[in-house]
mmCIF file with all atom_site columns, C-alpha atoms in Angstrom:
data_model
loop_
_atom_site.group_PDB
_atom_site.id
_atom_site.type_symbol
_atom_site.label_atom_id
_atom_site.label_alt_id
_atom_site.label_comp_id
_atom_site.label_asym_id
_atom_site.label_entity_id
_atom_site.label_seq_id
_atom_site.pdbx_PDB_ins_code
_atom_site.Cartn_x
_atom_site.Cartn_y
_atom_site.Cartn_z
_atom_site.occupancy
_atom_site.B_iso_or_equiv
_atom_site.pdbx_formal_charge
_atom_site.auth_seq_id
_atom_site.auth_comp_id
_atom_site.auth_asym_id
_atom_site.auth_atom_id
_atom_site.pdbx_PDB_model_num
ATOM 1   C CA . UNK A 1 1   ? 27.610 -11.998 8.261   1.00 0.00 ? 1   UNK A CA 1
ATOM 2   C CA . UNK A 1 2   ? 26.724 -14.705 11.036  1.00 0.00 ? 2   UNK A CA 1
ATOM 3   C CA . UNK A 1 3   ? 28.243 -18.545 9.825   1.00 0.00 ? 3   UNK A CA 1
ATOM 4   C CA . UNK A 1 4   ? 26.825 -21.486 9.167   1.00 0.00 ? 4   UNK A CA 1
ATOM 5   C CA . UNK A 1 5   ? 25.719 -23.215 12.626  1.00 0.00 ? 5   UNK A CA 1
ATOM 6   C CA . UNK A 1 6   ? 24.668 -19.664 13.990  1.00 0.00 ? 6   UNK A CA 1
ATOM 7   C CA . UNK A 1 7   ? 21.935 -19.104 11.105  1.00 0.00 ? 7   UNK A CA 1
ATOM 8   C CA . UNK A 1 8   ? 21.095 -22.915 12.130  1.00 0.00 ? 8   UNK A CA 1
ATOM 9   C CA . UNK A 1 9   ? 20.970 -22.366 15.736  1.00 0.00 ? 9   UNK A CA 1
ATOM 10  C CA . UNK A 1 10  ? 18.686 -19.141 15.144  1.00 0.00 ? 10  UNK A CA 1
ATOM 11  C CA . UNK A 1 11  ? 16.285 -20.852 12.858  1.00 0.00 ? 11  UNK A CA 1
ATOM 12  C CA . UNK A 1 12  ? 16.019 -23.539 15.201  1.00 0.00 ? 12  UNK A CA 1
ATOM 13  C CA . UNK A 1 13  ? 15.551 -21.703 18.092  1.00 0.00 ? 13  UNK A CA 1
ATOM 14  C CA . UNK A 1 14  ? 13.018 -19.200 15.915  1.00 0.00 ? 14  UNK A CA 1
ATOM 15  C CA . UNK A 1 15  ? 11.047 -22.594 15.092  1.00 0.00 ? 15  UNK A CA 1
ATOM 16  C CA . UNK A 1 16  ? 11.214 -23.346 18.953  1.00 0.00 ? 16  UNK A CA 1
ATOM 17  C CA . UNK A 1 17  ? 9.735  -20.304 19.867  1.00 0.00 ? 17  UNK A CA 1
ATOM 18  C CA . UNK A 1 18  ? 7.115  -20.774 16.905  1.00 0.00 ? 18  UNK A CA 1
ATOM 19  C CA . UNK A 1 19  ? 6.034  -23.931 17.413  1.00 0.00 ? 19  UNK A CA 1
ATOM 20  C CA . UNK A 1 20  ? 5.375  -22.853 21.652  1.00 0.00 ? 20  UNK A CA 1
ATOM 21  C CA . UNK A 1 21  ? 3.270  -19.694 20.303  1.00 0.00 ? 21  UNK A CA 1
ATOM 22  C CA . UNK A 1 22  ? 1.338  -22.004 17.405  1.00 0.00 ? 22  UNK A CA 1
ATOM 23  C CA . UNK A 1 23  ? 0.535  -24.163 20.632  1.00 0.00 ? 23  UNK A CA 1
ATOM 24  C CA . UNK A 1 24  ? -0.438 -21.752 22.507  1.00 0.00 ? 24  UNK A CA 1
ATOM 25  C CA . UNK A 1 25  ? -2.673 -20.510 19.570  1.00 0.00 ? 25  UNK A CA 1
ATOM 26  C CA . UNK A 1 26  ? -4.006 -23.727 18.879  1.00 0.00 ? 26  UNK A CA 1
ATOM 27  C CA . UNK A 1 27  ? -2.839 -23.299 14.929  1.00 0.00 ? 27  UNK A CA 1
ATOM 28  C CA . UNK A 1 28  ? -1.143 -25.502 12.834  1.00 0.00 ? 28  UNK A CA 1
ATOM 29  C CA . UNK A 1 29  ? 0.165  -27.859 15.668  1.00 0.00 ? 29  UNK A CA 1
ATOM 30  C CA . UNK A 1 30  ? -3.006 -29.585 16.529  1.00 0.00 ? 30  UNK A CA 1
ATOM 31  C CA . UNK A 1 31  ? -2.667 -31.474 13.610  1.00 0.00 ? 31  UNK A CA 1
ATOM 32  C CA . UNK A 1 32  ? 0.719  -33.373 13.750  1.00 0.00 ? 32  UNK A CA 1
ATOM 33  C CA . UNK A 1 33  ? 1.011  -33.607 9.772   1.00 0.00 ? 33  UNK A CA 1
ATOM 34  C CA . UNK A 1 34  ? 0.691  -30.270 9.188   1.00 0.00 ? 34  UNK A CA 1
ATOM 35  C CA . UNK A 1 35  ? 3.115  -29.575 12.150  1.00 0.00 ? 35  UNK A CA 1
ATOM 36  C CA . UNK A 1 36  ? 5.236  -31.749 10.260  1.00 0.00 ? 36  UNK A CA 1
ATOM 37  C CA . UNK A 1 37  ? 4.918  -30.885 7.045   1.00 0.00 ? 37  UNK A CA 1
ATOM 38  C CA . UNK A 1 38  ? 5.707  -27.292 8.512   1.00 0.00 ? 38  UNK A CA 1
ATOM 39  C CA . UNK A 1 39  ? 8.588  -28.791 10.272  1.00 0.00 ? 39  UNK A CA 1
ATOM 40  C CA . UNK A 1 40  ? 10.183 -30.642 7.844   1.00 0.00 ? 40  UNK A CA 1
ATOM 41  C CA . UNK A 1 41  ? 9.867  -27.629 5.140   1.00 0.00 ? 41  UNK A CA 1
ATOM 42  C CA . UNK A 1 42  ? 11.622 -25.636 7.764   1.00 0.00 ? 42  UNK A CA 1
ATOM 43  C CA . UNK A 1 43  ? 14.466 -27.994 8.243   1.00 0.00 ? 43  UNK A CA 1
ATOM 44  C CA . UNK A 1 44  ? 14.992 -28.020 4.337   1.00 0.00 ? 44  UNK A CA 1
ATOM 45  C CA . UNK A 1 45  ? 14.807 -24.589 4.397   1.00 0.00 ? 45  UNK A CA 1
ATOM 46  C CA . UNK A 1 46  ? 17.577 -24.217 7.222   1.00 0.00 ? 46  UNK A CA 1
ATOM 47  C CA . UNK A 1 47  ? 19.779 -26.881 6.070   1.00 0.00 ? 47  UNK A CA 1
ATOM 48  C CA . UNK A 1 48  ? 19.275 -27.493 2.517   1.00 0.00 ? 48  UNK A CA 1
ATOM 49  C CA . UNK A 1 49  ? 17.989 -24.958 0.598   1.00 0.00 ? 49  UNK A CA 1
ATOM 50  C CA . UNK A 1 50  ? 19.100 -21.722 1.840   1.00 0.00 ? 50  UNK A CA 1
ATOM 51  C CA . UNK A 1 51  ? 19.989 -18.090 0.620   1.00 0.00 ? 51  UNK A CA 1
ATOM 52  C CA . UNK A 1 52  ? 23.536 -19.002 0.436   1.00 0.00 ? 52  UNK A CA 1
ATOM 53  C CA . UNK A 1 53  ? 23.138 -22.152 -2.108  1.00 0.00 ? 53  UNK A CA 1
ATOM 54  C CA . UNK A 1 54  ? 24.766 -18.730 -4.632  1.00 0.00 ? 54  UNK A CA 1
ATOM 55  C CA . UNK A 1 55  ? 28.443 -19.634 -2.972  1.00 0.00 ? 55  UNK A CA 1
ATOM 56  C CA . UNK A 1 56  ? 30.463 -22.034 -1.858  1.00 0.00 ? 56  UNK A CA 1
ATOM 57  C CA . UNK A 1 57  ? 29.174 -22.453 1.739   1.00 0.00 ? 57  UNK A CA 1
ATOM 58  C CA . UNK A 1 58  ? 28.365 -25.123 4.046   1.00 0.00 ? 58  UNK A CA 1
ATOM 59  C CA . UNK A 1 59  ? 24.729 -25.593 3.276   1.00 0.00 ? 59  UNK A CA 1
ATOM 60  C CA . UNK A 1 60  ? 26.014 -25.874 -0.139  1.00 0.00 ? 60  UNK A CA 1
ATOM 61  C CA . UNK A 1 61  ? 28.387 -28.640 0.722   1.00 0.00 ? 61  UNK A CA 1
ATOM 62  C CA . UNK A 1 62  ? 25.622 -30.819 2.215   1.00 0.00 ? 62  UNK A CA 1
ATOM 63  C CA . UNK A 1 63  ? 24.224 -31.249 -1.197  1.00 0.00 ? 63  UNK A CA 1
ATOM 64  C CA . UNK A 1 64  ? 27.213 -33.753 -1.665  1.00 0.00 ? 64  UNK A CA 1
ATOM 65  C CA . UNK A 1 65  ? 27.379 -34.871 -5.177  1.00 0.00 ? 65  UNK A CA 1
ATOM 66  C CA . UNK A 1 66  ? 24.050 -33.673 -6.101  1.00 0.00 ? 66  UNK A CA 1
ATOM 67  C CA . UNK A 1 67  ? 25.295 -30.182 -5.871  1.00 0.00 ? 67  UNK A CA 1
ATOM 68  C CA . UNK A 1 68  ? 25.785 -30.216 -9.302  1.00 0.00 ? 68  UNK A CA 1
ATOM 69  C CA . UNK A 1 69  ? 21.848 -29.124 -9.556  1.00 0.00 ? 69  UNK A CA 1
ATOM 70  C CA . UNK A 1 70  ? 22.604 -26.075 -8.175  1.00 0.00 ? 70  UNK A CA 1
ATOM 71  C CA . UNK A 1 71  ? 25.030 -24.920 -10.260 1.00 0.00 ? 71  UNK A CA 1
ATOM 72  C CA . UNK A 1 72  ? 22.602 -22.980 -13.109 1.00 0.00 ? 72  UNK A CA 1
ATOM 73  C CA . UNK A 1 73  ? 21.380 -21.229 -9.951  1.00 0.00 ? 73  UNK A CA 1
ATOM 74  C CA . UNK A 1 74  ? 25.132 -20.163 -8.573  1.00 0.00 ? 74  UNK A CA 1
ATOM 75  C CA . UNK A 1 75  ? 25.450 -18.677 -12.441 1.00 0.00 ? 75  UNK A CA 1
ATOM 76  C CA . UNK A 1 76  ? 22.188 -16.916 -12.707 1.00 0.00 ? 76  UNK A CA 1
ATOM 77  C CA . UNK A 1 77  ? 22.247 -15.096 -9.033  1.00 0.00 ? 77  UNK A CA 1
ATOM 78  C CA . UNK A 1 78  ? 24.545 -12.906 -7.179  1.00 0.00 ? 78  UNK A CA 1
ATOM 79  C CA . UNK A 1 79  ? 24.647 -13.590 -3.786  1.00 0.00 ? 79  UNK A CA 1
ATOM 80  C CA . UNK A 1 80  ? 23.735 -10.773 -1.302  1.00 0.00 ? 80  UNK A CA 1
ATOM 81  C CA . UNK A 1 81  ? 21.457 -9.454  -4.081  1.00 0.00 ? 81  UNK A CA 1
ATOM 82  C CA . UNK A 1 82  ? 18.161 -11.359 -5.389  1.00 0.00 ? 82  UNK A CA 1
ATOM 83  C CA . UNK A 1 83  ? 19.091 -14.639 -3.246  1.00 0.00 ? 83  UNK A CA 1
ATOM 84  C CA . UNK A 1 84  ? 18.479 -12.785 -0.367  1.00 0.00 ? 84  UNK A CA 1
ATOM 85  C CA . UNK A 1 85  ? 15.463 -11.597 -1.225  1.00 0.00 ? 85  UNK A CA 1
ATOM 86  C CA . UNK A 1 86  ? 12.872 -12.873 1.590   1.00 0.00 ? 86  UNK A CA 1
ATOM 87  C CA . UNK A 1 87  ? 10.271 -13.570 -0.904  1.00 0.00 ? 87  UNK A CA 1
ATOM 88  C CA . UNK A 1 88  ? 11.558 -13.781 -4.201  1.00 0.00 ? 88  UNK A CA 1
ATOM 89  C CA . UNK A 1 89  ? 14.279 -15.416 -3.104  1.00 0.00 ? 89  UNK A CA 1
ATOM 90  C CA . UNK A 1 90  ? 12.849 -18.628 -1.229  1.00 0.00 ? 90  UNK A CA 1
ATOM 91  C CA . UNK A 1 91  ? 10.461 -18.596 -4.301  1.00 0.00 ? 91  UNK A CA 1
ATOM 92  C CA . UNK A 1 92  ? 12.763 -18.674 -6.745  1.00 0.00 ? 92  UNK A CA 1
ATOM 93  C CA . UNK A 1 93  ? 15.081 -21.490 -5.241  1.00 0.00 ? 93  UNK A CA 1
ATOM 94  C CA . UNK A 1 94  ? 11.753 -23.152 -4.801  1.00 0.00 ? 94  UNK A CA 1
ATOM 95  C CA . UNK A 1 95  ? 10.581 -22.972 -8.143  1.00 0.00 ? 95  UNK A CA 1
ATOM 96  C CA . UNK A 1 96  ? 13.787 -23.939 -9.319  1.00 0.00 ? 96  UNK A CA 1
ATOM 97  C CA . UNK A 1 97  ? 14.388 -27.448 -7.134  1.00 0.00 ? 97  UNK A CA 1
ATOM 98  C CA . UNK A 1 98  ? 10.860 -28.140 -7.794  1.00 0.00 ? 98  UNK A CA 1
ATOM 99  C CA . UNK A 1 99  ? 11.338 -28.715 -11.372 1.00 0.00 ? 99  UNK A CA 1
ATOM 100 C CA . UNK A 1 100 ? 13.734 -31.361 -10.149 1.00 0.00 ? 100 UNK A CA 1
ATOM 101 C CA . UNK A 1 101 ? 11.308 -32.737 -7.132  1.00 0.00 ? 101 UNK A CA 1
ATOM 102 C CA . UNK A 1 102 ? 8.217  -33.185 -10.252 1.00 0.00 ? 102 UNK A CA 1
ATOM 103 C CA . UNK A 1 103 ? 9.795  -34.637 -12.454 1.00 0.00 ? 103 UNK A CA 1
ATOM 104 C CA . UNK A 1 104 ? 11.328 -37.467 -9.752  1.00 0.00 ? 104 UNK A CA 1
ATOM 105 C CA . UNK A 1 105 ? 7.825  -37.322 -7.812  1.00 0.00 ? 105 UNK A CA 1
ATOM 106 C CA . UNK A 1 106 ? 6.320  -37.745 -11.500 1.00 0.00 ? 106 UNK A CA 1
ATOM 107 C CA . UNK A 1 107 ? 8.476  -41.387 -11.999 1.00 0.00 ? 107 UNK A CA 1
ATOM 108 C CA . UNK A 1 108 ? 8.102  -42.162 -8.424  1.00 0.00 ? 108 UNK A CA 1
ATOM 109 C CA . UNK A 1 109 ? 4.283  -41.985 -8.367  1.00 0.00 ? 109 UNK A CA 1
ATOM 110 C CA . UNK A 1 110 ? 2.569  -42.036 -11.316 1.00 0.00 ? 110 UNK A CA 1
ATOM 111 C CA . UNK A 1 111 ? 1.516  -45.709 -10.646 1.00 0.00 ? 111 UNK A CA 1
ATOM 112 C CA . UNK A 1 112 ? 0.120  -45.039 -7.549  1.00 0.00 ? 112 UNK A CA 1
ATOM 113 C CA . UNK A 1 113 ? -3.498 -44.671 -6.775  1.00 0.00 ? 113 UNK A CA 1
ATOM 114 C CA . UNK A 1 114 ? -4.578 -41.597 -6.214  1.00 0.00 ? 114 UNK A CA 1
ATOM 115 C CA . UNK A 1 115 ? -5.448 -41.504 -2.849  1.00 0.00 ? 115 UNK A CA 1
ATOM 116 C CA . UNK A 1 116 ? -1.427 -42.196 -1.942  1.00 0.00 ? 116 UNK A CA 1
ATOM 117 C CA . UNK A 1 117 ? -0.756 -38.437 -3.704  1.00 0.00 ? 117 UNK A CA 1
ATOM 118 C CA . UNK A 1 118 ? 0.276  -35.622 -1.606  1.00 0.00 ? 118 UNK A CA 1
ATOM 119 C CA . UNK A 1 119 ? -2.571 -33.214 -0.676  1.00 0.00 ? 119 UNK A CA 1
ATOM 120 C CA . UNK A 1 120 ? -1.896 -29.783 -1.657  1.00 0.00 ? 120 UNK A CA 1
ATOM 121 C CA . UNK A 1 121 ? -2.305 -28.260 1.721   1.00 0.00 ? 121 UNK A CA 1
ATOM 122 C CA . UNK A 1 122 ? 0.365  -30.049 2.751   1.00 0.00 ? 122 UNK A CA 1
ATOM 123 C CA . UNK A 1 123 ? 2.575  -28.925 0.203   1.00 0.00 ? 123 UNK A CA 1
ATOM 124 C CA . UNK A 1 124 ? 1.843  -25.312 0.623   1.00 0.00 ? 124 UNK A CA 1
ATOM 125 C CA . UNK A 1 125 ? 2.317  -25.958 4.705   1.00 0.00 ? 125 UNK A CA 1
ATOM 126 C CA . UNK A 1 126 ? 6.025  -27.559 3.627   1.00 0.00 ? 126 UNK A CA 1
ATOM 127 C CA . UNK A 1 127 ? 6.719  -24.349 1.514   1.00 0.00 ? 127 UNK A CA 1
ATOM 128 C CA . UNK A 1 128 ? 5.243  -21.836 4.151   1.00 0.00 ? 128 UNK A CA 1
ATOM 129 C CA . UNK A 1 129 ? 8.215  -23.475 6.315   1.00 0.00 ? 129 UNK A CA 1
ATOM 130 C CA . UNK A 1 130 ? 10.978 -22.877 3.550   1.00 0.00 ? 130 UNK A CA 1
ATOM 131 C CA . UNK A 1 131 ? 10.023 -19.322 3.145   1.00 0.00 ? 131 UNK A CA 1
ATOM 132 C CA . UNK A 1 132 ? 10.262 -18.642 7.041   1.00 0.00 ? 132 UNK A CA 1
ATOM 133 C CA . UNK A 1 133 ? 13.453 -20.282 7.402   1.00 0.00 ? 133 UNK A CA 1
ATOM 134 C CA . UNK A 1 134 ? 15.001 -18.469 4.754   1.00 0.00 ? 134 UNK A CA 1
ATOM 135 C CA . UNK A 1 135 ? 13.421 -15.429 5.633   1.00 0.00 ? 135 UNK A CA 1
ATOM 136 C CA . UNK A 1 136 ? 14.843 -15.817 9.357   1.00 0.00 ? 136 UNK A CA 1
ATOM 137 C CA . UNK A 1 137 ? 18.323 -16.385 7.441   1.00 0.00 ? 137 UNK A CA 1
ATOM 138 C CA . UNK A 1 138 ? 17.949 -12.860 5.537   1.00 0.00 ? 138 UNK A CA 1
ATOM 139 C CA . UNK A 1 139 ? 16.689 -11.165 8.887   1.00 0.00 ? 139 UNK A CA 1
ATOM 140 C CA . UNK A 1 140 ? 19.978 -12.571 10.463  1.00 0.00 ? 140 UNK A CA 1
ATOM 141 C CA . UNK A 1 141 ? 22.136 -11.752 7.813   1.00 0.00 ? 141 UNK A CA 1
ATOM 142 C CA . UNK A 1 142 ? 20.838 -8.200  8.162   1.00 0.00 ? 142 UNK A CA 1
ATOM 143 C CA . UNK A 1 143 ? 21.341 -7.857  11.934  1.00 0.00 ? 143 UNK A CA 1
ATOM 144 C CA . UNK A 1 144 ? 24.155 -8.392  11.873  1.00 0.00 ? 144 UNK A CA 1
#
């Protein structure tokens, strides 16, 4: 199975080569916050929450001290098996940081007005670019 900084390196150049063709299409990039709502979903898919957050990898490690969260998830899944799952898999580890990301967002923002809330397009934008990136990681892992 490819390492660390070659599943990086692939994502990013993947994203590279999506980005040029979204241009080219005139999707998604005109506007520059979905682009980057897209973009930034796809870097915390590649670097942060990944298939292999079921082991004791690198992407893992970047967590720091706050891996701790993803313990319940190393004890529920088996890597290899549902964590590489291109769907279920991105939506599960989804789902489960999410729980974590309301309940912050939640104490963060609930004295805010309105208008300062995240639209729900971008949201679904940001996870459209964690599902690719992990599903470029799964693709990858199964090349090769």
């Amino acid at each position: 199975m490819p390492d660390y900084n070659t599943h990086r390196a692939f994502n990013y150049l993947a994203f590279l080569v999506i980005s040029v063709l979204l241009f080219k299409l005139q999707v998604v990039i005109t506007d520059i916050k979905l682009f980057l709502a897209l973009g930034i979903g796809f870097y915390i898919g590649t670097d942060f929450i990944t298939p292999d957050l079921d082991i004791e990898s690198t992407a893992i490690k970047r967590w720091g001290n706050l891996k701790v969260i993803w313990l319940p998830y190393k004890w529920l899944f088996k890597h290899g098996q549902s964590s590489h799952n291109i769907l279920y898999g991105a939506i599960v580890r989804v789902m489960y940081f999410s729980i974590i990301i309301l309940a912050v967002y939640y104490l963060l923002f609930r004295s805010l007005p309105p208008e300062a809330m995240i639209s729900s397009v971008y949201v679904f934008i940001f996870l459209i670019g964690i599902i690719i990136a992990n599903a470029l990681h799964i693709i990858l892992d199964v090349l090769f």
